[in-house]
Amino acid sequence: MTAAEGPLVVGVDSSTQSTKALVVDVATGAVVARGQAPHVVTAEHDSDPEVWWSALRAALDQCGEAVGRAGAVAVAGQQHGLVTLDAAGSPVRNALLWNDTRSAPQRDRLLDELGGPEAWAQRVGSVPAASFTVTKWAWLREHEPAAAEATHAVRLPHDYLTGRLTGGTVRGGTTDRGDASGSGWWSTATGRYDEEILAHVGLDPALLPRVVPAGEAAGTVTGGLPLPAGVPVAAGTGDNMAGALGLGLAPGSPVLSLGTSGTVYAVSRRRPADPSGTVAGFADAGDAFLPLACTLNCTLAVDRFATLLGLEREAVEAGGQAVVLPFLDGERTPDLPYASGLVHGLRHDTTPGQLLQAAYDGAVFALLKALDLVLDEGADPAEPILLIGGGARGTAWRETVRRLSGRPVRVPVAEELVALGAAAQAAGLLLGRDPAAVARDWDTARGPAFDAVPRDEAALERLATTLGDADALLRRH
């Protein structure tokens, strides 16, 4: 850790598996203290929000005395999760997380009942996947009506933690346009909640939080915390929007994030509305948009293949004709919520290392297919892909992206970009500046660069053909 030159801020990343907190020097972007505490996630992909709060407090405590000198704080959180609170602000049940696809039947019904995919894309900016919050609320009303009836407030994960910091869990709850745009009931076209959709799924708009404009505080820190009481709390945002802030992302620069989920996104000035559902037309944390494609199966799925094969995750081999579609948890891109993993093209001479490489190829393939849809027309094809997330440090992941994309790659050295983006948002609030510009001043996107290599057209063709031929099988319930 380094000595601070300027005021301090705290950025929080509440992810699927843990909460991280960074204390950051506003003048330099240097991290002067950090903390982390784990979450508990059930096999059904849900989690107790009280655990997130305990993890946040533990992470702040680990930051030591520096956290007591912070001038502002912001929380970024996993997108799409459904948090239901009772009249006292306590969770009615565990939160349904983004990677819970049990609401796929409700998603299908909502699409049919409200005009189909194109109507949804034009209306809210995205064709809802089974990960979207609106589908989870529809599932809850159908399968757990007593829990829905007991709900006095509906929040996204970052909203819940921001509310705990400010004392506004039920009354005075807040969110931001970036995270709200992943709910399925907030419109990027109007900048408001869609009351017809809310009425259709039986959700009173009064149960939803106020959308805080960019640059405005959500409230101030209440007492009894390691943070100083009374310091401003920024609006916070979703994890992908915070990642974009953490990189200081400008339009035209693509990001590929390799974590529990895989994502590819870019900042855009045009409002996206993709009726195919491949690209989610999110808002960003400012006044622009963040078109994004997401897969449910990324690093964990490939690690599972490595375990099944008895290999270390880097033990890949070139060659062979095998194709792996690692859709172990259903899939969002492509939109196959009922799918399972598929292996095709095995021969007597197929090696375990080749099969593992095929799993990497399958995980990266769908994200790269969406790249052109995410970027604005006229974006420079020579612009490096910024490779982030836990997988970005892996040679096999990096080389797979290079080989299948044919583009240069840069791996930013900055770690914990979501928490760093939240810190940039807190710094922007403190200074009255654009948070992305603050992050660019911190030079957060610097890192080693890797030149483009010829694209592996044969592998791409095998993947595309197998995916097309297996469509009926992958859609079977």
PDB file of N, CA, C and O in Angstrom, residues 353-383:
ATOM      1  N   GLY A 353      -5.936 -32.752 -23.844  1.00  0.00           N
ATOM      2  CA  GLY A 353      -5.557 -31.347 -24.003  1.00  0.00           C
ATOM      3  C   GLY A 353      -6.289 -30.670 -25.141  1.00  0.00           C
ATOM      4  O   GLY A 353      -6.648 -29.488 -25.055  1.00  0.00           O
ATOM      5  N   GLN A 354      -6.524 -31.398 -26.243  1.00  0.00           N
ATOM      6  CA  GLN A 354      -7.291 -30.841 -27.359  1.00  0.00           C
ATOM      7  C   GLN A 354      -8.744 -30.605 -26.959  1.00  0.00           C
ATOM      8  O   GLN A 354      -9.353 -29.602 -27.353  1.00  0.00           O
ATOM      9  N   LEU A 355      -9.282 -31.536 -26.175  1.00  0.00           N
ATOM     10  CA  LEU A 355     -10.662 -31.372 -25.724  1.00  0.00           C
ATOM     11  C   LEU A 355     -10.792 -30.177 -24.782  1.00  0.00           C
ATOM     12  O   LEU A 355     -11.773 -29.421 -24.841  1.00  0.00           O
ATOM     13  N   LEU A 356      -9.782 -29.967 -23.940  1.00  0.00           N
ATOM     14  CA  LEU A 356      -9.803 -28.800 -23.063  1.00  0.00           C
ATOM     15  C   LEU A 356      -9.708 -27.515 -23.878  1.00  0.00           C
ATOM     16  O   LEU A 356     -10.419 -26.541 -23.603  1.00  0.00           O
ATOM     17  N   GLN A 357      -8.847 -27.501 -24.908  1.00  0.00           N
ATOM     18  CA  GLN A 357      -8.772 -26.318 -25.771  1.00  0.00           C
ATOM     19  C   GLN A 357     -10.108 -26.064 -26.445  1.00  0.00           C
ATOM     20  O   GLN A 357     -10.536 -24.906 -26.596  1.00  0.00           O
ATOM     21  N   ALA A 358     -10.806 -27.126 -26.848  1.00  0.00           N
ATOM     22  CA  ALA A 358     -12.120 -26.962 -27.464  1.00  0.00           C
ATOM     23  C   ALA A 358     -13.124 -26.340 -26.496  1.00  0.00           C
ATOM     24  O   ALA A 358     -14.007 -25.577 -26.912  1.00  0.00           O
ATOM     25  N   ALA A 359     -12.993 -26.639 -25.190  1.00  0.00           N
ATOM     26  CA  ALA A 359     -13.866 -26.006 -24.204  1.00  0.00           C
ATOM     27  C   ALA A 359     -13.590 -24.504 -24.116  1.00  0.00           C
ATOM     28  O   ALA A 359     -14.522 -23.694 -24.034  1.00  0.00           O
ATOM     29  N   TYR A 360     -12.313 -24.120 -24.141  1.00  0.00           N
ATOM     30  CA  TYR A 360     -11.976 -22.689 -24.196  1.00  0.00           C
ATOM     31  C   TYR A 360     -12.584 -22.048 -25.446  1.00  0.00           C
ATOM     32  O   TYR A 360     -13.174 -20.959 -25.381  1.00  0.00           O
ATOM     33  N   ASP A 361     -12.426 -22.723 -26.588  1.00  0.00           N
ATOM     34  CA  ASP A 361     -12.948 -22.172 -27.838  1.00  0.00           C
ATOM     35  C   ASP A 361     -14.457 -21.956 -27.744  1.00  0.00           C
ATOM     36  O   ASP A 361     -14.979 -20.913 -28.172  1.00  0.00           O
ATOM     37  N   GLY A 362     -15.168 -22.937 -27.211  1.00  0.00           N
ATOM     38  CA  GLY A 362     -16.616 -22.814 -27.117  1.00  0.00           C
ATOM     39  C   GLY A 362     -17.056 -21.687 -26.216  1.00  0.00           C
ATOM     40  O   GLY A 362     -18.057 -21.006 -26.483  1.00  0.00           O
ATOM     41  N   ALA A 363     -16.315 -21.460 -25.133  1.00  0.00           N
ATOM     42  CA  ALA A 363     -16.676 -20.386 -24.209  1.00  0.00           C
ATOM     43  C   ALA A 363     -16.459 -19.007 -24.820  1.00  0.00           C
ATOM     44  O   ALA A 363     -17.220 -18.068 -24.576  1.00  0.00           O
ATOM     45  N   VAL A 364     -15.408 -18.857 -25.629  1.00  0.00           N
ATOM     46  CA  VAL A 364     -15.068 -17.555 -26.224  1.00  0.00           C
ATOM     47  C   VAL A 364     -15.892 -17.264 -27.478  1.00  0.00           C
ATOM     48  O   VAL A 364     -16.185 -16.104 -27.803  1.00  0.00           O
ATOM     49  N   PHE A 365     -16.303 -18.316 -28.182  1.00  0.00           N
ATOM     50  CA  PHE A 365     -16.934 -18.197 -29.495  1.00  0.00           C
ATOM     51  C   PHE A 365     -18.143 -17.259 -29.491  1.00  0.00           C
ATOM     52  O   PHE A 365     -18.241 -16.334 -30.309  1.00  0.00           O
ATOM     53  N   ALA A 366     -19.086 -17.486 -28.588  1.00  0.00           N
ATOM     54  CA  ALA A 366     -20.322 -16.703 -28.604  1.00  0.00           C
ATOM     55  C   ALA A 366     -20.056 -15.226 -28.296  1.00  0.00           C
ATOM     56  O   ALA A 366     -20.706 -14.343 -28.868  1.00  0.00           O
ATOM     57  N   LEU A 367     -19.105 -14.959 -27.417  1.00  0.00           N
ATOM     58  CA  LEU A 367     -18.790 -13.574 -27.087  1.00  0.00           C
ATOM     59  C   LEU A 367     -18.217 -12.836 -28.293  1.00  0.00           C
ATOM     60  O   LEU A 367     -18.566 -11.677 -28.557  1.00  0.00           O
ATOM     61  N   LEU A 368     -17.347 -13.509 -29.028  1.00  0.00           N
ATOM     62  CA  LEU A 368     -16.762 -12.858 -30.192  1.00  0.00           C
ATOM     63  C   LEU A 368     -17.775 -12.680 -31.312  1.00  0.00           C
ATOM     64  O   LEU A 368     -17.698 -11.701 -32.073  1.00  0.00           O
ATOM     65  N   LYS A 369     -18.744 -13.588 -31.426  1.00  0.00           N
ATOM     66  CA  LYS A 369     -19.804 -13.411 -32.422  1.00  0.00           C
ATOM     67  C   LYS A 369     -20.588 -12.125 -32.171  1.00  0.00           C
ATOM     68  O   LYS A 369     -21.073 -11.479 -33.098  1.00  0.00           O
ATOM     69  N   ALA A 370     -20.721 -11.767 -30.900  1.00  0.00           N
ATOM     70  CA  ALA A 370     -21.492 -10.582 -30.540  1.00  0.00           C
ATOM     71  C   ALA A 370     -20.691  -9.287 -30.637  1.00  0.00           C
ATOM     72  O   ALA A 370     -21.268  -8.197 -30.536  1.00  0.00           O
ATOM     73  N   LEU A 371     -19.397  -9.378 -30.874  1.00  0.00           N
ATOM     74  CA  LEU A 371     -18.541  -8.200 -30.817  1.00  0.00           C
ATOM     75  C   LEU A 371     -18.960  -7.120 -31.810  1.00  0.00           C
ATOM     76  O   LEU A 371     -19.049  -5.938 -31.462  1.00  0.00           O
ATOM     77  N   ASP A 372     -19.237  -7.519 -33.053  1.00  0.00           N
ATOM     78  CA  ASP A 372     -19.617  -6.535 -34.064  1.00  0.00           C
ATOM     79  C   ASP A 372     -20.946  -5.864 -33.734  1.00  0.00           C
ATOM     80  O   ASP A 372     -21.171  -4.703 -34.107  1.00  0.00           O
ATOM     81  N   LEU A 373     -21.843  -6.587 -33.058  1.00  0.00           N
ATOM     82  CA  LEU A 373     -23.128  -6.004 -32.675  1.00  0.00           C
ATOM     83  C   LEU A 373     -22.979  -5.012 -31.524  1.00  0.00           C
ATOM     84  O   LEU A 373     -23.758  -4.076 -31.404  1.00  0.00           O
ATOM     85  N   VAL A 374     -21.979  -5.229 -30.693  1.00  0.00           N
ATOM     86  CA  VAL A 374     -21.751  -4.362 -29.540  1.00  0.00           C
ATOM     87  C   VAL A 374     -21.111  -3.043 -29.952  1.00  0.00           C
ATOM     88  O   VAL A 374     -21.440  -1.973 -29.431  1.00  0.00           O
ATOM     89  N   LEU A 375     -20.193  -3.107 -30.922  1.00  0.00           N
ATOM     90  CA  LEU A 375     -19.462  -1.903 -31.338  1.00  0.00           C
ATOM     91  C   LEU A 375     -20.270  -1.067 -32.314  1.00  0.00           C
ATOM     92  O   LEU A 375     -21.046  -1.592 -33.124  1.00  0.00           O
ATOM     93  N   ASP A 376     -20.085   0.255 -32.244  1.00  0.00           N
ATOM     94  CA  ASP A 376     -20.715   1.158 -33.206  1.00  0.00           C
ATOM     95  C   ASP A 376     -20.159   0.927 -34.605  1.00  0.00           C
ATOM     96  O   ASP A 376     -19.010   0.482 -34.773  1.00  0.00           O
ATOM     97  N   GLU A 377     -20.983   1.245 -35.604  1.00  0.00           N
ATOM     98  CA  GLU A 377     -20.489   1.204 -36.978  1.00  0.00           C
ATOM     99  C   GLU A 377     -19.315   2.172 -37.108  1.00  0.00           C
ATOM    100  O   GLU A 377     -19.312   3.269 -36.560  1.00  0.00           O
ATOM    101  N   GLY A 378     -18.305   1.749 -37.846  1.00  0.00           N
ATOM    102  CA  GLY A 378     -17.130   2.586 -38.038  1.00  0.00           C
ATOM    103  C   GLY A 378     -16.091   2.456 -36.949  1.00  0.00           C
ATOM    104  O   GLY A 378     -15.045   3.118 -37.018  1.00  0.00           O
ATOM    105  N   ALA A 379     -16.356   1.617 -35.953  1.00  0.00           N
ATOM    106  CA  ALA A 379     -15.340   1.403 -34.909  1.00  0.00           C
ATOM    107  C   ALA A 379     -14.098   0.764 -35.528  1.00  0.00           C
ATOM    108  O   ALA A 379     -14.192  -0.086 -36.407  1.00  0.00           O
ATOM    109  N   ASP A 380     -12.953   1.174 -35.083  1.00  0.00           N
ATOM    110  CA  ASP A 380     -11.682   0.723 -35.652  1.00  0.00           C
ATOM    111  C   ASP A 380     -11.451  -0.755 -35.327  1.00  0.00           C
ATOM    112  O   ASP A 380     -11.327  -1.121 -34.151  1.00  0.00           O
ATOM    113  N   PRO A 381     -11.376  -1.647 -36.347  1.00  0.00           N
ATOM    114  CA  PRO A 381     -11.172  -3.066 -36.073  1.00  0.00           C
ATOM    115  C   PRO A 381      -9.793  -3.383 -35.513  1.00  0.00           C
ATOM    116  O   PRO A 381      -9.561  -4.496 -35.031  1.00  0.00           O
ATOM    117  N   ALA A 382      -8.879  -2.419 -35.596  1.00  0.00           N
ATOM    118  CA  ALA A 382      -7.551  -2.636 -35.036  1.00  0.00           C
ATOM    119  C   ALA A 382      -7.462  -2.204 -33.573  1.00  0.00           C
ATOM    120  O   ALA A 382      -6.404  -2.360 -32.948  1.00  0.00           O
ATOM    121  N   GLU A 383      -8.551  -1.674 -33.030  1.00  0.00           N
ATOM    122  CA  GLU A 383      -8.553  -1.271 -31.623  1.00  0.00           C
ATOM    123  C   GLU A 383      -8.412  -2.522 -30.751  1.00  0.00           C
ATOM    124  O   GLU A 383      -9.140  -3.501 -30.919  1.00  0.00           O
TER     125      GLU A 383
END
